[in-house]
Coordinates of C-alpha atoms in Angstrom, one line a residue:
X1 CA -15.5 -26.2 9.8
X2 CA -12.0 -27.5 8.4
X3 CA -9.2 -25.5 7.8
X4 CA -6.2 -25.8 5.7
X5 CA -4.0 -27.8 6.9
X6 CA -0.4 -26.4 7.9
X7 CA 2.3 -26.0 5.4
X8 CA 3.4 -30.0 5.6
X9 CA 4.4 -32.2 2.8
X10 CA 2.0 -34.3 1.4
X11 CA -1.2 -32.7 3.1
X12 CA -4.0 -31.7 0.8
X13 CA -6.4 -29.1 2.1
X14 CA -8.7 -30.7 4.1
X15 CA -7.7 -31.7 7.7
X16 CA -10.1 -33.8 10.0
X17 CA -8.7 -32.4 13.2
X18 CA -10.5 -28.8 14.1
X19 CA -8.1 -25.7 15.4
X20 CA -9.4 -26.9 18.7
X21 CA -7.7 -30.4 18.7
X22 CA -4.2 -29.1 18.0
X23 CA -1.8 -29.7 20.9
X24 CA -2.1 -27.7 23.8
X25 CA 0.3 -24.5 23.4
X26 CA 2.7 -24.2 26.4
X27 CA 2.9 -20.4 27.1
X28 CA 6.8 -20.7 27.3
X29 CA 7.4 -23.2 24.8
X30 CA 10.3 -25.7 24.8
X31 CA 12.8 -25.4 27.3
X32 CA 16.1 -23.5 26.6
X33 CA 18.3 -26.4 26.9
X34 CA 15.9 -28.1 24.2
X35 CA 16.3 -25.1 21.7
X36 CA 18.1 -25.4 18.7
X37 CA 21.4 -23.0 18.2
X38 CA 21.3 -20.8 15.3
X39 CA 24.4 -23.2 13.7
X40 CA 22.1 -26.2 14.6
X41 CA 19.1 -24.7 12.5
X42 CA 21.3 -23.5 9.8
X43 CA 22.8 -27.2 9.7
X44 CA 19.3 -28.5 9.5
X45 CA 18.0 -26.4 6.7
X46 CA 21.0 -25.7 4.5
X47 CA 22.5 -28.4 2.4
X48 CA 25.9 -30.0 4.0
X49 CA 28.9 -28.0 3.7
X50 CA 27.2 -25.3 2.0
X51 CA 27.5 -22.5 4.7
X52 CA 29.3 -19.5 4.0
X53 CA 29.5 -16.9 6.7
X54 CA 29.0 -12.9 6.0
X55 CA 30.0 -11.9 9.4
X56 CA 32.8 -9.7 10.3
X57 CA 34.0 -8.7 13.9
X58 CA 31.4 -6.1 15.3
X59 CA 32.4 -2.8 15.6
X60 CA 31.3 -1.7 19.2
X61 CA 31.5 2.1 20.7
X62 CA 32.2 2.6 24.4
X63 CA 30.3 0.3 26.8
X64 CA 30.2 0.0 30.5
X65 CA 32.7 -2.5 32.3
X66 CA 29.6 -4.3 33.1
X67 CA 27.9 -4.4 29.7
X68 CA 31.5 -5.5 28.5
X69 CA 31.6 -8.2 30.8
X70 CA 28.3 -9.3 30.1
X71 CA 29.3 -9.6 26.3
X72 CA 32.5 -11.4 27.1
X73 CA 30.5 -14.1 29.1
X74 CA 27.9 -14.8 26.1
X75 CA 30.9 -15.0 23.9
X76 CA 32.5 -17.6 26.0
X77 CA 29.3 -19.5 26.0
X78 CA 28.3 -19.5 22.4
X79 CA 31.3 -19.1 20.6
X80 CA 29.7 -16.0 18.6
X81 CA 30.6 -12.4 19.0
X82 CA 26.9 -11.3 18.5
X83 CA 23.5 -12.6 18.8
X84 CA 22.9 -12.6 15.2
X85 CA 24.5 -14.9 12.5
X86 CA 24.2 -14.1 8.8
X87 CA 25.5 -15.7 5.5
X88 CA 24.0 -17.8 2.5
X89 CA 24.3 -21.3 1.6
X90 CA 22.5 -24.0 -0.6
X91 CA 18.9 -25.3 0.6
X92 CA 17.9 -28.4 -2.0
X93 CA 20.8 -26.9 -4.4
X94 CA 19.1 -23.3 -4.4
X95 CA 21.4 -20.5 -3.0
X96 CA 19.2 -18.5 -0.2
X97 CA 20.6 -15.6 2.3
X98 CA 19.9 -16.5 6.1
X99 CA 19.9 -14.4 9.1
X100 CA 19.5 -15.8 12.2
X101 CA 19.4 -15.2 15.9
X102 CA 21.4 -17.0 18.6
X103 CA 19.1 -16.8 22.0
X104 CA 22.4 -17.8 24.0
X105 CA 23.9 -14.7 23.4
X106 CA 22.2 -12.3 25.9
X107 CA 18.6 -13.7 25.1
X108 CA 19.3 -12.9 21.1
X109 CA 18.8 -9.1 21.8
X110 CA 19.5 -6.6 19.3
X111 CA 21.7 -3.7 20.0
X112 CA 23.5 -1.4 17.7
X113 CA 26.4 -4.1 16.1
X114 CA 23.5 -6.9 15.8
X115 CA 21.5 -4.2 13.7
X116 CA 24.3 -3.4 11.5
X117 CA 25.2 -7.0 11.0
X118 CA 21.4 -7.5 10.0
X119 CA 20.9 -4.4 7.4
X120 CA 24.1 -5.7 5.9
X121 CA 23.3 -8.8 5.1
X122 CA 19.8 -8.1 3.8
X123 CA 21.4 -5.7 1.8
X124 CA 23.9 -7.8 0.4
X125 CA 20.8 -10.4 -0.3
X126 CA 19.2 -7.8 -2.2
X127 CA 22.2 -6.9 -4.2
X128 CA 22.8 -10.4 -5.2
X129 CA 18.8 -11.0 -5.9
X130 CA 18.9 -13.8 -3.3
X131 CA 15.5 -15.1 -1.5
X132 CA 16.0 -14.2 2.3
X133 CA 15.3 -16.8 5.1
X134 CA 14.9 -15.1 8.6
X135 CA 15.0 -17.2 12.0
X136 CA 14.4 -14.6 14.7
X137 CA 14.3 -15.9 18.2
X138 CA 14.7 -12.8 20.7
X139 CA 13.8 -11.0 23.7
X140 CA 13.6 -8.1 21.7
X141 CA 15.5 -4.6 22.4
X142 CA 19.0 -4.7 24.1
X143 CA 18.2 -3.0 27.2
X144 CA 21.9 -2.6 27.9
X145 CA 21.9 -0.1 24.6
X146 CA 18.8 1.6 25.3
X147 CA 17.0 4.1 23.3
X148 CA 19.9 3.9 20.3
X149 CA 19.0 0.3 20.0
X150 CA 15.5 0.8 20.1
X151 CA 15.8 2.9 16.9
X152 CA 17.5 0.2 15.1
X153 CA 14.0 -1.3 14.3
X154 CA 13.5 1.4 11.7
X155 CA 16.6 0.8 9.5
X156 CA 16.2 -3.2 9.8
X157 CA 12.8 -2.5 8.7
X158 CA 13.6 -0.5 5.4
X159 CA 16.3 -3.1 4.4
X160 CA 13.7 -5.6 4.8
X161 CA 11.1 -3.2 3.0
X162 CA 13.8 -2.4 0.2
X163 CA 14.3 -6.5 -0.6
X164 CA 10.7 -6.9 -0.9
X165 CA 10.4 -4.2 -2.9
X166 CA 13.0 -5.7 -5.4
X167 CA 10.6 -8.7 -6.0
X168 CA 12.5 -11.1 -3.4
X169 CA 11.0 -13.6 -1.5
X170 CA 11.4 -13.0 2.3
X171 CA 10.5 -16.0 4.6
X172 CA 10.2 -15.9 8.2
X173 CA 10.6 -18.8 11.0
X174 CA 9.6 -17.4 14.4
X175 CA 10.8 -19.4 17.1
X176 CA 10.6 -19.4 21.0
X177 CA 10.7 -16.7 22.4
X178 CA 10.2 -14.1 19.7
X179 CA 9.1 -10.8 21.2
X180 CA 9.4 -7.2 21.4
X181 CA 11.5 -4.9 19.0
X182 CA 12.1 -8.0 17.1
X183 CA 8.8 -9.3 16.5
X184 CA 7.6 -5.8 15.9
X185 CA 9.9 -5.4 12.8
X186 CA 11.6 -8.0 10.8
X187 CA 9.5 -11.0 12.5
X188 CA 6.4 -9.1 11.2
X189 CA 7.3 -8.4 7.6
X190 CA 7.5 -11.8 5.8
X191 CA 5.5 -12.8 2.7
X192 CA 5.1 -16.1 4.2
X193 CA 5.6 -16.6 7.9
X194 CA 5.8 -19.7 9.8
X195 CA 6.1 -20.4 13.9
X196 CA 7.6 -23.2 15.7
X197 CA 5.3 -25.3 17.8
X198 CA 4.3 -23.9 21.1
X199 CA 6.6 -20.9 20.7
X200 CA 6.1 -17.4 22.9
X201 CA 5.6 -15.1 20.3
X202 CA 4.4 -11.7 20.6
X203 CA 5.1 -7.8 21.3
X204 CA 5.4 -7.7 24.9
X205 CA 6.9 -10.4 27.2
X206 CA 5.1 -11.7 29.9
X207 CA 7.1 -11.2 32.6
X208 CA 7.4 -7.3 31.6
X209 CA 3.5 -7.5 31.6
X210 CA 3.5 -8.9 35.0
X211 CA 6.3 -6.5 36.2
X212 CA 4.3 -3.7 35.0
X213 CA 0.5 -4.4 35.9
X214 CA 1.1 -6.8 38.8
X215 CA -0.9 -9.9 37.2
X216 CA 0.1 -12.5 34.8
X217 CA -0.7 -11.9 31.3
X218 CA -3.1 -14.3 30.4
X219 CA -2.1 -18.2 29.5
X220 CA -2.5 -19.4 26.0
X221 CA -2.6 -15.8 23.8
X222 CA 1.0 -15.4 23.2
X223 CA 1.6 -18.8 21.4
X224 CA 2.2 -19.9 17.8
X225 CA -0.8 -21.8 17.8
X226 CA -3.2 -18.5 18.5
X227 CA -1.5 -16.8 16.2
X228 CA -2.2 -19.1 13.7
X229 CA -6.0 -19.4 14.9
X230 CA -6.3 -15.7 14.4
X231 CA -4.3 -15.7 10.8
X232 CA -1.2 -14.1 12.3
X233 CA 0.8 -16.8 11.1
X234 CA 0.6 -19.0 8.3
X235 CA 1.5 -22.6 9.9
X236 CA 3.0 -23.7 12.9
X237 CA 5.7 -26.2 11.8
X238 CA 8.8 -28.0 13.7
X239 CA 12.3 -27.4 13.0
X240 CA 13.0 -30.8 11.1
X241 CA 10.0 -29.7 8.5
X242 CA 11.4 -25.9 7.5
X243 CA 13.4 -26.6 4.7
X244 CA 10.6 -29.0 2.7
X245 CA 8.3 -25.9 3.6
X246 CA 10.9 -23.2 2.4
X247 CA 11.5 -25.3 -0.9
X248 CA 8.1 -25.6 -1.6
X249 CA 7.4 -22.0 -1.5
X250 CA 10.2 -21.0 -3.1
X251 CA 9.4 -23.4 -5.9
X252 CA 6.7 -21.3 -6.5
X253 CA 7.8 -17.8 -6.0
X254 CA 11.1 -18.2 -8.0
X255 CA 9.3 -20.5 -10.5
X256 CA 10.9 -19.4 -14.0
X257 CA 9.4 -18.1 -17.2
X258 CA 11.0 -20.5 -19.4
X259 CA 9.3 -22.7 -22.0
X260 CA 5.9 -21.2 -21.0
X261 CA 5.3 -20.6 -24.6
X262 CA 4.9 -24.1 -25.2
X263 CA 2.1 -24.4 -23.2
X264 CA -1.3 -25.4 -25.8
X265 CA -4.1 -23.1 -26.2
X266 CA -6.9 -25.4 -25.4
X267 CA -9.5 -25.3 -28.3
X268 CA -12.7 -23.7 -27.0
X269 CA -15.7 -26.3 -27.7
X270 CA -19.1 -24.7 -28.4
X271 CA -21.1 -23.9 -25.5
X272 CA -24.9 -25.1 -25.3
X273 CA -27.5 -22.2 -25.1
X274 CA -28.7 -23.8 -21.5
X275 CA -31.5 -21.8 -19.9
X276 CA -30.4 -19.3 -17.3
X277 CA -32.3 -20.5 -14.6
X278 CA -31.0 -24.1 -15.4
X279 CA -27.8 -22.9 -14.9
X280 CA -28.2 -21.3 -11.6
X281 CA -29.7 -24.3 -10.5
X282 CA -26.8 -26.6 -11.5
X283 CA -24.4 -23.9 -9.9
X284 CA -26.2 -24.5 -6.5
X285 CA -25.5 -28.1 -6.3
X286 CA -23.9 -29.0 -3.0
X287 CA -21.6 -31.4 -4.9
X288 CA -20.7 -29.0 -7.5
X289 CA -16.8 -28.8 -7.4
X290 CA -15.1 -25.9 -5.4
X291 CA -11.7 -24.4 -5.3
X292 CA -10.4 -27.2 -3.2
X293 CA -11.3 -29.9 -5.8
X294 CA -9.9 -27.5 -8.5
X295 CA -6.6 -27.1 -6.7
X296 CA -6.5 -30.8 -5.9
X297 CA -6.8 -31.9 -9.8
X298 CA -5.5 -29.0 -11.5
X299 CA -2.6 -27.3 -9.6
X300 CA 1.0 -28.5 -8.3
X301 CA 3.0 -27.1 -5.2
X302 CA 0.0 -25.9 -3.5
X303 CA 1.3 -23.7 -0.6
X304 CA -1.6 -22.9 1.7
X305 CA -1.3 -19.5 3.8
X306 CA -3.5 -18.5 6.7
X307 CA -5.4 -15.2 7.1
X308 CA -4.8 -11.4 6.8
X309 CA -1.3 -11.7 8.9
X310 CA -3.1 -8.9 10.9
X311 CA -5.6 -10.6 13.3
X312 CA -8.4 -12.0 11.0
X313 CA -9.1 -15.7 9.3
X314 CA -12.2 -15.8 7.5
X315 CA -13.0 -19.7 6.6
X316 CA -14.9 -18.3 3.1
X317 CA -11.8 -17.4 1.2
X318 CA -8.7 -20.0 0.8
X319 CA -5.5 -17.7 0.0
X320 CA -2.4 -20.1 -1.0
X321 CA 0.7 -19.8 -3.5
X322 CA 0.3 -22.4 -6.3
X323 CA 1.4 -23.3 -9.9
X324 CA -0.8 -24.7 -12.7
X325 CA 1.8 -26.5 -14.8
X326 CA 4.7 -24.4 -15.0
X327 CA 2.8 -20.7 -14.2
X328 CA 3.3 -19.8 -10.4
X329 CA 0.3 -17.7 -8.9
X330 CA -1.1 -16.3 -5.7
X331 CA -4.4 -17.8 -5.6
X332 CA -7.5 -16.4 -4.0
X333 CA -10.6 -18.7 -4.1
X334 CA -14.0 -18.3 -2.5
X335 CA -14.3 -21.4 -0.7
X336 CA -18.2 -22.5 -0.7
X337 CA -17.6 -25.1 2.0
X338 CA -16.3 -22.3 4.4
X339 CA -19.4 -20.1 3.7
X340 CA -22.5 -21.3 5.8
X341 CA -25.5 -19.3 7.2
X342 CA -23.7 -18.7 10.5
X343 CA -20.6 -17.8 8.6
X344 CA -21.5 -16.2 5.2
X345 CA -18.2 -14.4 3.4
X346 CA -17.2 -11.6 5.5
X347 CA -15.0 -8.4 5.3
X348 CA -12.3 -10.4 6.8
X349 CA -12.1 -12.9 3.6
X350 CA -12.0 -9.5 1.7
X351 CA -9.1 -8.3 3.8
X352 CA -7.4 -11.8 3.2
X353 CA -7.7 -11.0 -0.4
X354 CA -6.3 -8.0 -0.4
X355 CA -3.5 -9.5 1.2
X356 CA -2.9 -11.7 -1.8
X357 CA -3.2 -9.3 -3.9
X358 CA -0.3 -7.5 -2.0
X359 CA 1.6 -10.4 -2.5
X360 CA 1.3 -10.8 -6.4
X361 CA 2.6 -6.7 -6.7
X362 CA 5.6 -7.3 -4.4
X363 CA 6.6 -10.8 -5.6
X364 CA 5.4 -9.8 -9.5
X365 CA 3.5 -13.0 -9.7
X366 CA 0.2 -13.4 -11.3
X367 CA -2.7 -13.2 -9.4
X368 CA -5.5 -15.8 -9.8
X369 CA -9.1 -14.9 -8.2
X370 CA -12.0 -17.8 -7.9
X371 CA -15.4 -16.2 -7.6
X372 CA -17.7 -18.8 -5.9
X373 CA -20.3 -17.4 -3.3
X374 CA -24.0 -16.9 -2.9
X375 CA -23.3 -13.9 -1.3
X376 CA -21.5 -11.8 1.2
X377 CA -22.7 -11.6 4.8
X378 CA -25.6 -9.0 5.9
X379 CA -25.1 -8.7 9.5
X380 CA -24.4 -5.8 12.2
X381 CA -20.7 -7.7 12.3
X382 CA -20.4 -7.1 8.5
X383 CA -21.8 -3.3 8.4
X384 CA -19.1 -2.6 11.3
X385 CA -16.3 -4.5 9.9
X386 CA -16.6 -1.9 7.1
X387 CA -17.7 -4.6 4.6
X388 CA -18.7 -2.1 1.9
X389 CA -15.4 -0.6 2.1
X390 CA -13.5 -3.9 1.8
X391 CA -15.6 -4.3 -1.5
X392 CA -14.6 -1.2 -2.8
X393 CA -11.0 -1.1 -1.8
X394 CA -10.8 -4.7 -3.9
X395 CA -12.3 -3.0 -6.8
X396 CA -9.7 -0.1 -6.5
X397 CA -6.6 -2.8 -5.7
X398 CA -7.3 -5.1 -8.6
X399 CA -8.2 -2.6 -11.6
X400 CA -4.4 -1.0 -10.5
X401 CA -2.8 -3.9 -9.5
X402 CA 0.8 -4.1 -10.8
X403 CA 0.9 -7.8 -11.6
X404 CA -1.1 -10.0 -14.1
X405 CA -4.4 -10.9 -13.0
X406 CA -6.8 -14.2 -14.1
X407 CA -10.4 -14.2 -12.5
X408 CA -12.1 -17.7 -12.7
X409 CA -16.1 -17.8 -12.2
X410 CA -16.4 -21.1 -11.0
X411 CA -20.2 -21.3 -9.7
X412 CA -22.5 -18.8 -8.0
X413 CA -21.5 -15.1 -8.2
X414 CA -23.7 -13.0 -5.8
X415 CA -23.9 -9.2 -5.2
X416 CA -20.6 -7.2 -4.2
X417 CA -18.7 -10.1 -2.4
X418 CA -18.5 -11.8 -6.1
X419 CA -17.5 -8.3 -7.8
X420 CA -14.8 -7.3 -5.4
X421 CA -12.6 -10.3 -7.2
X422 CA -14.1 -9.9 -10.5
X423 CA -11.6 -7.1 -12.4
X424 CA -9.0 -8.9 -14.5
X425 CA -7.0 -8.9 -17.5
X426 CA -8.7 -12.2 -18.6
X427 CA -11.9 -13.6 -17.5
X428 CA -12.7 -17.7 -17.7
X429 CA -16.1 -18.6 -16.6
X430 CA -17.3 -22.3 -16.1
X431 CA -20.5 -22.8 -18.6
X432 CA -23.0 -22.7 -15.5
X433 CA -21.3 -20.2 -13.6
X434 CA -23.3 -16.5 -13.2
X435 CA -23.0 -13.2 -11.6
X436 CA -25.5 -10.7 -10.5
X437 CA -26.1 -7.8 -8.0
X438 CA -28.6 -10.0 -5.9
X439 CA -29.2 -13.5 -6.1
X440 CA -32.2 -13.8 -8.6
X441 CA -34.7 -14.3 -5.5
X442 CA -33.5 -11.1 -4.2
X443 CA -34.1 -8.9 -7.5
X444 CA -37.6 -10.3 -7.7
X445 CA -38.1 -9.3 -4.5
X446 CA -37.2 -5.7 -5.2
X447 CA -39.1 -5.6 -8.6
X448 CA -42.2 -7.9 -8.3
X449 CA -42.4 -8.3 -4.3
X450 CA -42.4 -11.8 -4.8
X451 CA -39.6 -14.5 -5.5
X452 CA -41.7 -16.8 -8.2
X453 CA -40.3 -14.3 -11.0
X454 CA -36.5 -15.0 -9.9
X455 CA -36.0 -17.3 -13.2
X456 CA -37.3 -14.2 -15.2
X457 CA -35.2 -11.6 -13.6
X458 CA -32.1 -14.1 -13.9
X459 CA -32.8 -14.1 -17.7
X460 CA -33.5 -10.3 -18.2
X461 CA -30.4 -9.6 -16.0
X462 CA -27.8 -11.4 -18.5
X463 CA -26.2 -13.1 -15.6
X464 CA -25.3 -16.6 -17.0
X465 CA -21.6 -17.2 -18.4
X466 CA -23.1 -16.8 -22.2
X467 CA -24.5 -13.5 -21.7
X468 CA -21.6 -12.2 -20.0
X469 CA -19.2 -13.1 -22.8
X470 CA -21.4 -11.7 -25.0
X471 CA -21.3 -8.0 -23.2
X472 CA -17.3 -8.5 -22.8
X473 CA -17.2 -9.0 -19.0
X474 CA -15.8 -13.0 -19.9
X475 CA -13.4 -13.9 -22.4
X476 CA -13.7 -17.7 -22.6
X477 CA -16.0 -20.4 -21.4
X478 CA -15.3 -24.0 -20.3
X479 CA -18.2 -26.5 -20.9
X480 CA -19.4 -28.7 -18.4
X481 CA -20.9 -32.3 -19.8
X482 CA -23.5 -31.5 -19.0
X483 CA -22.6 -30.4 -15.3
X484 CA -19.4 -30.0 -13.3
X485 CA -21.0 -31.8 -10.5
X486 CA -21.3 -35.0 -12.6
X487 CA -17.6 -34.9 -13.9
X488 CA -15.5 -33.1 -11.0
X489 CA -12.1 -34.5 -11.9
X490 CA -12.5 -34.6 -15.5
X491 CA -14.2 -30.8 -15.6
X492 CA -11.7 -29.6 -13.3
X493 CA -8.4 -31.0 -15.4
X494 CA -10.1 -29.3 -18.7
X495 CA -10.7 -26.2 -16.4
X496 CA -6.8 -26.8 -15.2
X497 CA -5.7 -26.7 -18.8
X498 CA -7.4 -23.3 -19.9
X499 CA -5.8 -21.7 -16.7
X500 CA -2.5 -23.1 -17.4
X501 CA -2.4 -21.4 -20.9
X502 CA -4.2 -18.3 -19.7
X503 CA -1.7 -17.7 -16.9
X504 CA 1.3 -18.5 -18.8
X505 CA 0.2 -16.0 -21.3
X506 CA -0.2 -13.4 -19.0
X507 CA 3.0 -13.9 -17.3
X508 CA 4.9 -13.2 -20.4
X509 CA 3.2 -9.6 -21.3
X510 CA 4.3 -6.4 -20.0
X511 CA 2.8 -5.7 -16.4
X512 CA 2.5 -1.7 -17.5
X513 CA 0.7 -2.3 -20.5
X514 CA -1.4 -4.9 -18.7
X515 CA -2.6 -2.1 -16.0
X516 CA -3.6 0.3 -18.9
X517 CA -5.4 -2.5 -20.8
X518 CA -7.5 -3.7 -17.6
X519 CA -8.4 -0.4 -16.8
X520 CA -9.6 0.3 -20.6
X521 CA -11.5 -3.1 -20.7
X522 CA -13.9 -1.8 -18.1
X523 CA -14.4 1.3 -19.1
X524 CA -15.8 0.1 -22.5
X525 CA -18.2 -2.2 -21.1
X526 CA -21.9 -1.4 -21.4
X527 CA -21.2 1.0 -24.0
X528 CA -23.3 1.3 -27.0
X529 CA -21.1 0.2 -30.4

């Protein structure tokens, strides 16, 4: 099954190579002699001559003679006074704050002085309203300072959390190696996280593991590529591509609201009264356009993300940052290509969706969900993986989400897996899209004990877009002429014009008022009168 390609300029959403075809990772990654210094990485990413250091001389308490000698040797070796450099500069003309480790300074380890420098930089970036770029490369906590250094993880994490609470982007590039307390604090909190190819990335370093347990750590686990395969990082990208990717991400995350009021509202066409079963049949065509073609024809600046960030990836859901016209959004789309009999939509896909919901709330961006699923998994793994609970949490999160929300019913909408992405401020439907508690065949089996009554059950249940508009579930319908599968590019472009307008309208509305109106909307559906 093809996966979304890494976040590389010029790449689309389809990749011929499977994850197994990726270059084989090396456990210890790039040789130290080949590793870019912090200064070289900054020069590579920022515009020439724009770097402004924020560092002041570190304040140190009493240290042992041996530790003092190690610090002097590190200073002589690197020309730096600590393992962290901080500052600001321009990236493609946009001012950003940067915190980066220097591995040659005591293996990039973090002690009290380094932590103080990190926190001061994060707080300054927050105060100045700057996006923050982090490039950790570290063995973790500085052993020479012990427990006091270890506890510095708390204040670093708190500063990052405050930066994100302020609605400011935090983007992370994990370098070789990133381990220990650094990986377990500021290395794992990014809105978007990418990693260096072949890098050693993990919590407990393999040398420590071997010393503690008397055997080597299994090879190939603590690598960028393996973390990507498990949905823990969004891409594996070489240093020379970082500036392009960060710029594309910030283009979406920092998109201005100006001129959005000028986006025209497409005229709604009269929707033909096509029979319900005919619509369901058309929605099931294998060549019907899905989320990938929608993004290709209707969106710009698409930045695919990957997984939950907590160890899961489900090909049934596509998560991305994207713009439709000038309107940015966090995009969550059920991918019909990723859902098969062997791998239907599972609880991991809904946990990915909840990651997207958190991103939208943290960044203050609109959230767009796309429903197109023949149903969530019915399996032992799905039950033990908490599918019902994930549906419930998605519903609760969406109804109360502190961000504008837009839902698109694109095709099939079967069961709780579809409902989980429904609650929104505005709901748009393709003409032949539908939503039902079960596939019509399943409903027929319950009521009639056969599947022959499926068309009658579908008609009676009011599952089609026209019926949902009459019930107040759908706000507007985009016609198909006569079937989206027969005009995929034209249909996606027509749909994109509607989505651009709806996103622009939502983004300009008061967020607090939206949440209250959204709750009221779903309270009144189904009430008589």
